[in-house]
């Protein structure tokens, strides 16, 4: 029997309240379509990137978030332009949802001078400080202390912004998870923690190495209001994020969302992920967050054509981003020696 | 002799040691699934998941638990996936593992191996490409090993597992698939013995790990230009074969040290300084280092190429050295 | 109003069960007097050491555990000789309670060749591997991963021993706390975690920097059975430790004890601890674990003389340890270069 | 000029910077209570506990949060209490702080100071005595500063706080109470400028931080024996004043580098290697290092003395160097 991908992490009592919260209000179709658009953008970006990798056009590897798009789409729907996000190695979705330019991101994947980081970072280090995207991170859980520090800086400066901090289910077993949550709670910092539980930490199931009652229970013990939500249901996510983000913005301290989703691809673009059954993946695919939203909105009377139009437009935009990246110049070799530090010559 | 890759050489040596000594076991992320590079493939099947433990992503505890298990008499092989991730476990390595024997007046032994694949490969950027052998060489209590060929990987891994001292075992990620001849029933290779990778009487080139390839290639091209370069592969960074290097430079009066790591504060500095001290006051010496500039590792292939030490760079450095 | 030193950390619901457990059984006088003896030994050892420091006879500083003696006394009363302990910078009590030789320990404090670590470790690194004392540690929380690893080693070797892992209330905010507890729970390792909550982390109150529901709640969220106990009541401690240690020994996995006590001295022998009121300290002194046990056993008919005899004997033993240490030779300078590593000369 | 201790010099400089720039603030254990060494005494009163935050014992997050706060435009002073405890935050320092600017293509600045009191004092043994400037010098992106006098501590701390680059600021624990003349309204001291601590034309002695005292004392005694020793205090380790050192050795042909840290892989190796490279092929040089042996720091005063670099050791090394 295939493992049900959405149930191998123990669920706290809070899981139902998210569903209730969602049910308590009518669907805001415009907002929902906005989130659909973001999900399509992420999906198109990563599907293109995977193809380009296969064709040998991109250097390195990527960590695709296909199947997990609802989480960044819903979280960033409640963020203002002046808010911040910190991200992970699997960070394309976070950047795109916060508003990063796909062309600059694609340029970065190509390693070109037009890239968001001038080709110095690559997929794992995409950042766009102009929109508050404080950077993807190649070290599991390393974004957590950075997020709480950003929130502390915001508070010190008397600004109103909040920080959304994304990390995976594997990160809940690294020390900075405890340290950062405790820190945010002690200083009542404006951080919305978002655990994207995609079922896996690389080739090992998250649940196999995570004891106890899961991420949300850990957060609760540290004094954070926390909830588990269906991370493939963008509307359920949105209802909870809106409430939690408002509390964070209102100065009530940090909040924690545990979003249960599934990583339908391998860990990286190289990983065949043969440590799980086809049936298990099929079960997850049936829960695809894009299809699910389209189906549900369709039931509410939104025409199928609208989804197709959105999807096609996003695909086109990404295609253009690819072409721009392909045409962009390589960085000058000399630029490898820039942006290191002001004091002390690099050679 | 069997032809095998770096991955296979390490795999074979580890499996043989695990068969020999039931106290040897492995802990690290994904090791029961074969490890990130396949270096543990199938071992869980032979030895069970009690001896190949896929751990949580808890580097500090992977390292610290390895130490605890060594203190009660087992011999852990700690898999760190990359040197870069070991930076999440430096207290455990430097304050604990390296010091327990001394602090406790000789009562404790941290007989364990920390495997840290290192260096650039496949455009992995600043947080997945570092070489830090110079750091570990600076820490009393640690043995530091950096093989550059499959045969040395096998022999040194055996020596590391049998060593009562803790060993930092640096594996060249870029060379996992590189093949070489490995003797059957590999014997442990003693630490501190350099290998003459190429004979040559005029200039001494000292190198290790990922830089061995470019060094040998450059030495060959240099030969075509009439420069006879002797290439010494240190293989272990601490202890290192001071006598072999000093003896060679005493003859050649010329030394080039080549490594992938950043030049500033790199282990090449230690080699030059030691040679300069040992041969102080004798006739003028020509000593040079070639390593990475003091910049983080960039992503773009064009930028990586701009900072990578490759064979043409080594050849240039040899030309300069010989022209002096 | 002075802060009640035993109540500034939030208490989980479990606090009462420890008291109930204690009340449920008659006092085992012999066992209680054994623990009294250990407490006296620790007290005498540290009071002597503080005097010697004041007199300039000892190098360095120490971290006294005066007022906290009930915790190691009770924990080690449930340990077998083959069991292990890991310790902290405030570790004299742990070593003595596990059975370390006071003369070797005092020799170590004096920096003499007769010391437990030949003078290389000092107060902060006392170890005695012959009795399973795996070492004090100068790094907060660093003993936790070592303890879980020792337990894993034990399990791998098929041995029956358990590991008691001591740490302070400050340690619950360091990453290894989360990592180590999760690890022990995932692999069901035989570890008894003991949080000695003495109210302070150096000059800052533990509660001021610890969010949420306290150490035991954190442990529970990670799946460990956990309880808060009165750490100045050796009988309450003993009742809970016995039960938990038996479970650990029975292979039921790790257990967690949060012992609430008070640091009546400064953080180190140099610290005047003027960041708290005299009244607060007086309140704590009134709860002194030695006096408390003597009073209670007295009420049960044990004669006062017995306590005086035990105390005097322990004081004498420590006095002899001091004299032995004083008379012991300094280590040979050359020994500074020994015990580093077998391979590679130190100079 | 005012006479003040190392503690007071740093205190005054920090207070002045905090008055000058409201973006400057401090985070670390016990800082609101004045800090472990009194180096923050009273500052919470003047600036409030929003700008002097006594943190949990969470080194990784102290370091990482400092970075996060810098990324949104504040200028944190991160107090690590001791270099040894910073080993619990090496990922945050080396993988994050040092690299963000580069990885993100210049978008980010980690404008912050990490204060790490270092070195032996009061028999604190292996986990509370380390000197690791060589490590930090090896990490692209970091500035590394190591003052040896109160005046330099004040001027360099101001420069560190105003620096847009992240600065590792190493303070000599053993010298906290040492007094010296400090100018009123201290000006920032530019990094990379060595200070001639003593003139003398025959032998170059390069040193920094805690080793400055023994070096000067030995130089004075050497003068009585007829050796004229020029003492250069590097003050900053990266950037370091290569030109001043090379220029001096070009004159003297003799160099002794003295530091408290372990010799093997210590920054003295970098100084020797650089000088050897720069003066390669000129007439024979006499280059030597003096640092700690490759052993952890022991507790007992007798053992500490056996491994400590003190004035007689320096004098011996000078005698050997000059006798060569
Ligand atoms: C500290 C650290 N350890 C290990 C790795 C290697 N690694 C990269 S991603 C990953 C799995 C992370 O799992 P999770 O946090 O669940 O995120 P996901 O990949 O599922 O999005 C691992 C082990 C790393 N990057 N950093
Ligand atoms: C990682 C680390 N950070 C800081 C210190 C400095 N330090 C030593 S003891 C201590 C307080 C520890 O508090 P707690 O864990 O409650 O133990 P207690 O001292 O109260 O026994 C601190 C901050 C250290 N030794 N290690
Ligand atoms: Mg995951
Ligand atoms: Mg405490």
PDB file of N, CA, C and O in Angstrom, chain A residues 220-260:
ATOM      1  N   UNK A 220       4.467  25.375  19.179  1.00  0.00           N
ATOM      2  CA  UNK A 220       3.565  25.706  20.287  1.00  0.00           C
ATOM      3  C   UNK A 220       4.267  25.613  21.629  1.00  0.00           C
ATOM      4  O   UNK A 220       4.072  26.461  22.508  1.00  0.00           O
ATOM      5  N   UNK A 221       5.099  24.600  21.790  1.00  0.00           N
ATOM      6  CA  UNK A 221       5.787  24.453  23.079  1.00  0.00           C
ATOM      7  C   UNK A 221       6.703  25.636  23.343  1.00  0.00           C
ATOM      8  O   UNK A 221       7.018  25.949  24.484  1.00  0.00           O
ATOM      9  N   UNK A 222       7.128  26.291  22.270  1.00  0.00           N
ATOM     10  CA  UNK A 222       8.004  27.460  22.408  1.00  0.00           C
ATOM     11  C   UNK A 222       7.162  28.740  22.514  1.00  0.00           C
ATOM     12  O   UNK A 222       7.680  29.848  22.593  1.00  0.00           O
ATOM     13  N   UNK A 223       5.862  28.568  22.513  1.00  0.00           N
ATOM     14  CA  UNK A 223       5.002  29.724  22.786  1.00  0.00           C
ATOM     15  C   UNK A 223       4.448  30.411  21.556  1.00  0.00           C
ATOM     16  O   UNK A 223       3.880  31.503  21.656  1.00  0.00           O
ATOM     17  N   UNK A 224       4.606  29.799  20.383  1.00  0.00           N
ATOM     18  CA  UNK A 224       4.055  30.415  19.182  1.00  0.00           C
ATOM     19  C   UNK A 224       2.677  29.824  18.872  1.00  0.00           C
ATOM     20  O   UNK A 224       2.504  28.604  18.943  1.00  0.00           O
ATOM     21  N   UNK A 225       1.755  30.664  18.507  1.00  0.00           N
ATOM     22  CA  UNK A 225       0.516  30.135  17.949  1.00  0.00           C
ATOM     23  C   UNK A 225       0.881  29.441  16.646  1.00  0.00           C
ATOM     24  O   UNK A 225       1.595  30.013  15.800  1.00  0.00           O
ATOM     25  N   UNK A 226       0.410  28.235  16.465  1.00  0.00           N
ATOM     26  CA  UNK A 226       0.863  27.424  15.341  1.00  0.00           C
ATOM     27  C   UNK A 226      -0.280  26.581  14.823  1.00  0.00           C
ATOM     28  O   UNK A 226      -1.161  26.191  15.583  1.00  0.00           O
ATOM     29  N   UNK A 227      -0.243  26.314  13.527  1.00  0.00           N
ATOM     30  CA  UNK A 227      -1.289  25.477  12.966  1.00  0.00           C
ATOM     31  C   UNK A 227      -0.778  24.649  11.796  1.00  0.00           C
ATOM     32  O   UNK A 227       0.081  25.086  11.037  1.00  0.00           O
ATOM     33  N   UNK A 228      -1.358  23.455  11.648  1.00  0.00           N
ATOM     34  CA  UNK A 228      -1.064  22.626  10.487  1.00  0.00           C
ATOM     35  C   UNK A 228      -2.154  22.838   9.444  1.00  0.00           C
ATOM     36  O   UNK A 228      -3.341  22.828   9.781  1.00  0.00           O
ATOM     37  N   UNK A 229      -1.754  23.025   8.200  1.00  0.00           N
ATOM     38  CA  UNK A 229      -2.738  23.233   7.145  1.00  0.00           C
ATOM     39  C   UNK A 229      -2.431  22.341   5.953  1.00  0.00           C
ATOM     40  O   UNK A 229      -1.302  21.866   5.788  1.00  0.00           O
ATOM     41  N   UNK A 230      -3.440  22.132   5.148  1.00  0.00           N
ATOM     42  CA  UNK A 230      -3.259  21.386   3.906  1.00  0.00           C
ATOM     43  C   UNK A 230      -2.514  22.289   2.931  1.00  0.00           C
ATOM     44  O   UNK A 230      -3.071  23.252   2.402  1.00  0.00           O
ATOM     45  N   UNK A 231      -1.268  21.973   2.702  1.00  0.00           N
ATOM     46  CA  UNK A 231      -0.419  22.830   1.886  1.00  0.00           C
ATOM     47  C   UNK A 231      -0.673  22.705   0.398  1.00  0.00           C
ATOM     48  O   UNK A 231      -0.041  23.389  -0.405  1.00  0.00           O
ATOM     49  N   UNK A 232      -1.598  21.837   0.006  1.00  0.00           N
ATOM     50  CA  UNK A 232      -1.964  21.759  -1.410  1.00  0.00           C
ATOM     51  C   UNK A 232      -3.281  22.470  -1.687  1.00  0.00           C
ATOM     52  O   UNK A 232      -3.741  22.492  -2.824  1.00  0.00           O
ATOM     53  N   UNK A 233      -3.858  23.038  -0.659  1.00  0.00           N
ATOM     54  CA  UNK A 233      -5.133  23.744  -0.807  1.00  0.00           C
ATOM     55  C   UNK A 233      -4.857  25.225  -0.593  1.00  0.00           C
ATOM     56  O   UNK A 233      -4.755  25.716   0.529  1.00  0.00           O
ATOM     57  N   UNK A 234      -4.718  25.930  -1.683  1.00  0.00           N
ATOM     58  CA  UNK A 234      -4.285  27.327  -1.581  1.00  0.00           C
ATOM     59  C   UNK A 234      -5.318  28.169  -0.830  1.00  0.00           C
ATOM     60  O   UNK A 234      -4.968  29.149  -0.168  1.00  0.00           O
ATOM     61  N   UNK A 235      -6.578  27.776  -0.889  1.00  0.00           N
ATOM     62  CA  UNK A 235      -7.606  28.566  -0.197  1.00  0.00           C
ATOM     63  C   UNK A 235      -7.538  28.353   1.315  1.00  0.00           C
ATOM     64  O   UNK A 235      -7.668  29.291   2.092  1.00  0.00           O
ATOM     65  N   UNK A 236      -7.298  27.127   1.713  1.00  0.00           N
ATOM     66  CA  UNK A 236      -7.140  26.864   3.155  1.00  0.00           C
ATOM     67  C   UNK A 236      -5.895  27.581   3.675  1.00  0.00           C
ATOM     68  O   UNK A 236      -5.909  28.220   4.733  1.00  0.00           O
ATOM     69  N   UNK A 237      -4.840  27.470   2.919  1.00  0.00           N
ATOM     70  CA  UNK A 237      -3.611  28.177   3.283  1.00  0.00           C
ATOM     71  C   UNK A 237      -3.882  29.673   3.419  1.00  0.00           C
ATOM     72  O   UNK A 237      -3.512  30.304   4.416  1.00  0.00           O
ATOM     73  N   UNK A 238      -4.526  30.222   2.408  1.00  0.00           N
ATOM     74  CA  UNK A 238      -4.748  31.669   2.369  1.00  0.00           C
ATOM     75  C   UNK A 238      -5.553  32.135   3.582  1.00  0.00           C
ATOM     76  O   UNK A 238      -5.229  33.164   4.190  1.00  0.00           O
ATOM     77  N   UNK A 239      -6.570  31.383   3.930  1.00  0.00           N
ATOM     78  CA  UNK A 239      -7.399  31.800   5.068  1.00  0.00           C
ATOM     79  C   UNK A 239      -6.571  31.867   6.345  1.00  0.00           C
ATOM     80  O   UNK A 239      -6.663  32.825   7.123  1.00  0.00           O
ATOM     81  N   UNK A 240      -5.731  30.887   6.536  1.00  0.00           N
ATOM     82  CA  UNK A 240      -4.913  30.857   7.753  1.00  0.00           C
ATOM     83  C   UNK A 240      -3.799  31.897   7.704  1.00  0.00           C
ATOM     84  O   UNK A 240      -3.538  32.602   8.680  1.00  0.00           O
ATOM     85  N   UNK A 241      -3.155  31.997   6.552  1.00  0.00           N
ATOM     86  CA  UNK A 241      -2.068  32.977   6.429  1.00  0.00           C
ATOM     87  C   UNK A 241      -2.598  34.383   6.687  1.00  0.00           C
ATOM     88  O   UNK A 241      -1.976  35.169   7.407  1.00  0.00           O
ATOM     89  N   UNK A 242      -3.755  34.690   6.120  1.00  0.00           N
ATOM     90  CA  UNK A 242      -4.300  36.030   6.301  1.00  0.00           C
ATOM     91  C   UNK A 242      -4.481  36.354   7.784  1.00  0.00           C
ATOM     92  O   UNK A 242      -4.081  37.404   8.259  1.00  0.00           O
ATOM     93  N   UNK A 243      -5.056  35.401   8.492  1.00  0.00           N
ATOM     94  CA  UNK A 243      -5.286  35.622   9.925  1.00  0.00           C
ATOM     95  C   UNK A 243      -3.957  35.749  10.678  1.00  0.00           C
ATOM     96  O   UNK A 243      -3.763  36.661  11.481  1.00  0.00           O
ATOM     97  N   UNK A 244      -3.061  34.846  10.394  1.00  0.00           N
ATOM     98  CA  UNK A 244      -1.780  34.850  11.124  1.00  0.00           C
ATOM     99  C   UNK A 244      -0.950  36.080  10.763  1.00  0.00           C
ATOM    100  O   UNK A 244      -0.327  36.704  11.621  1.00  0.00           O
ATOM    101  N   UNK A 245      -0.914  36.411   9.477  1.00  0.00           N
ATOM    102  CA  UNK A 245      -0.105  37.561   9.059  1.00  0.00           C
ATOM    103  C   UNK A 245      -0.646  38.838   9.692  1.00  0.00           C
ATOM    104  O   UNK A 245       0.115  39.723  10.089  1.00  0.00           O
ATOM    105  N   UNK A 246      -1.955  38.914   9.815  1.00  0.00           N
ATOM    106  CA  UNK A 246      -2.547  40.101  10.437  1.00  0.00           C
ATOM    107  C   UNK A 246      -2.137  40.191  11.903  1.00  0.00           C
ATOM    108  O   UNK A 246      -1.841  41.273  12.426  1.00  0.00           O
ATOM    109  N   UNK A 247      -2.098  39.065  12.566  1.00  0.00           N
ATOM    110  CA  UNK A 247      -1.659  39.056  13.965  1.00  0.00           C
ATOM    111  C   UNK A 247      -0.192  39.462  14.083  1.00  0.00           C
ATOM    112  O   UNK A 247       0.189  40.243  14.951  1.00  0.00           O
ATOM    113  N   UNK A 248       0.619  38.916  13.202  1.00  0.00           N
ATOM    114  CA  UNK A 248       2.045  39.268  13.213  1.00  0.00           C
ATOM    115  C   UNK A 248       2.187  40.776  12.970  1.00  0.00           C
ATOM    116  O   UNK A 248       2.909  41.479  13.685  1.00  0.00           O
ATOM    117  N   UNK A 249       1.468  41.281  11.997  1.00  0.00           N
ATOM    118  CA  UNK A 249       1.532  42.696  11.655  1.00  0.00           C
ATOM    119  C   UNK A 249       1.002  43.556  12.806  1.00  0.00           C
ATOM    120  O   UNK A 249       1.458  44.677  13.025  1.00  0.00           O
ATOM    121  N   UNK A 250       0.071  42.996  13.550  1.00  0.00           N
ATOM    122  CA  UNK A 250      -0.499  43.725  14.677  1.00  0.00           C
ATOM    123  C   UNK A 250       0.374  43.721  15.917  1.00  0.00           C
ATOM    124  O   UNK A 250      -0.036  44.225  16.963  1.00  0.00           O
ATOM    125  N   UNK A 251       1.563  43.155  15.803  1.00  0.00           N
ATOM    126  CA  UNK A 251       2.468  43.195  16.946  1.00  0.00           C
ATOM    127  C   UNK A 251       2.232  42.101  17.967  1.00  0.00           C
ATOM    128  O   UNK A 251       2.724  42.168  19.093  1.00  0.00           O
ATOM    129  N   UNK A 252       1.495  41.076  17.567  1.00  0.00           N
ATOM    130  CA  UNK A 252       1.196  40.018  18.532  1.00  0.00           C
ATOM    131  C   UNK A 252       2.296  38.957  18.610  1.00  0.00           C
ATOM    132  O   UNK A 252       2.145  37.968  19.328  1.00  0.00           O
ATOM    133  N   UNK A 253       3.362  39.184  17.897  1.00  0.00           N
ATOM    134  CA  UNK A 253       4.474  38.236  17.966  1.00  0.00           C
ATOM    135  C   UNK A 253       4.447  37.250  16.818  1.00  0.00           C
ATOM    136  O   UNK A 253       3.589  37.321  15.940  1.00  0.00           O
ATOM    137  N   UNK A 254       5.410  36.315  16.826  1.00  0.00           N
ATOM    138  CA  UNK A 254       5.550  35.408  15.691  1.00  0.00           C
ATOM    139  C   UNK A 254       4.423  34.371  15.622  1.00  0.00           C
ATOM    140  O   UNK A 254       3.810  34.037  16.634  1.00  0.00           O
ATOM    141  N   UNK A 255       4.162  33.881  14.453  1.00  0.00           N
ATOM    142  CA  UNK A 255       3.180  32.818  14.216  1.00  0.00           C
ATOM    143  C   UNK A 255       3.828  31.740  13.360  1.00  0.00           C
ATOM    144  O   UNK A 255       4.829  32.001  12.674  1.00  0.00           O
ATOM    145  N   UNK A 256       3.234  30.567  13.393  1.00  0.00           N
ATOM    146  CA  UNK A 256       3.859  29.411  12.744  1.00  0.00           C
ATOM    147  C   UNK A 256       2.837  28.630  11.931  1.00  0.00           C
ATOM    148  O   UNK A 256       1.795  28.233  12.451  1.00  0.00           O
ATOM    149  N   UNK A 257       3.150  28.397  10.677  1.00  0.00           N
ATOM    150  CA  UNK A 257       2.282  27.583   9.821  1.00  0.00           C
ATOM    151  C   UNK A 257       3.043  26.355   9.345  1.00  0.00           C
ATOM    152  O   UNK A 257       4.171  26.461   8.842  1.00  0.00           O
ATOM    153  N   UNK A 258       2.424  25.210   9.549  1.00  0.00           N
ATOM    154  CA  UNK A 258       2.988  23.952   9.076  1.00  0.00           C
ATOM    155  C   UNK A 258       2.143  23.498   7.887  1.00  0.00           C
ATOM    156  O   UNK A 258       1.000  23.078   8.051  1.00  0.00           O
ATOM    157  N   UNK A 259       2.702  23.647   6.687  1.00  0.00           N
ATOM    158  CA  UNK A 259       1.943  23.368   5.473  1.00  0.00           C
ATOM    159  C   UNK A 259       2.334  22.002   4.928  1.00  0.00           C
ATOM    160  O   UNK A 259       3.481  21.791   4.518  1.00  0.00           O
ATOM    161  N   UNK A 260       1.383  21.081   4.903  1.00  0.00           N
ATOM    162  CA  UNK A 260       1.703  19.727   4.466  1.00  0.00           C
ATOM    163  C   UNK A 260       1.451  19.563   2.975  1.00  0.00           C
ATOM    164  O   UNK A 260       0.327  19.707   2.501  1.00  0.00           O
TER     165      UNK A 260
END
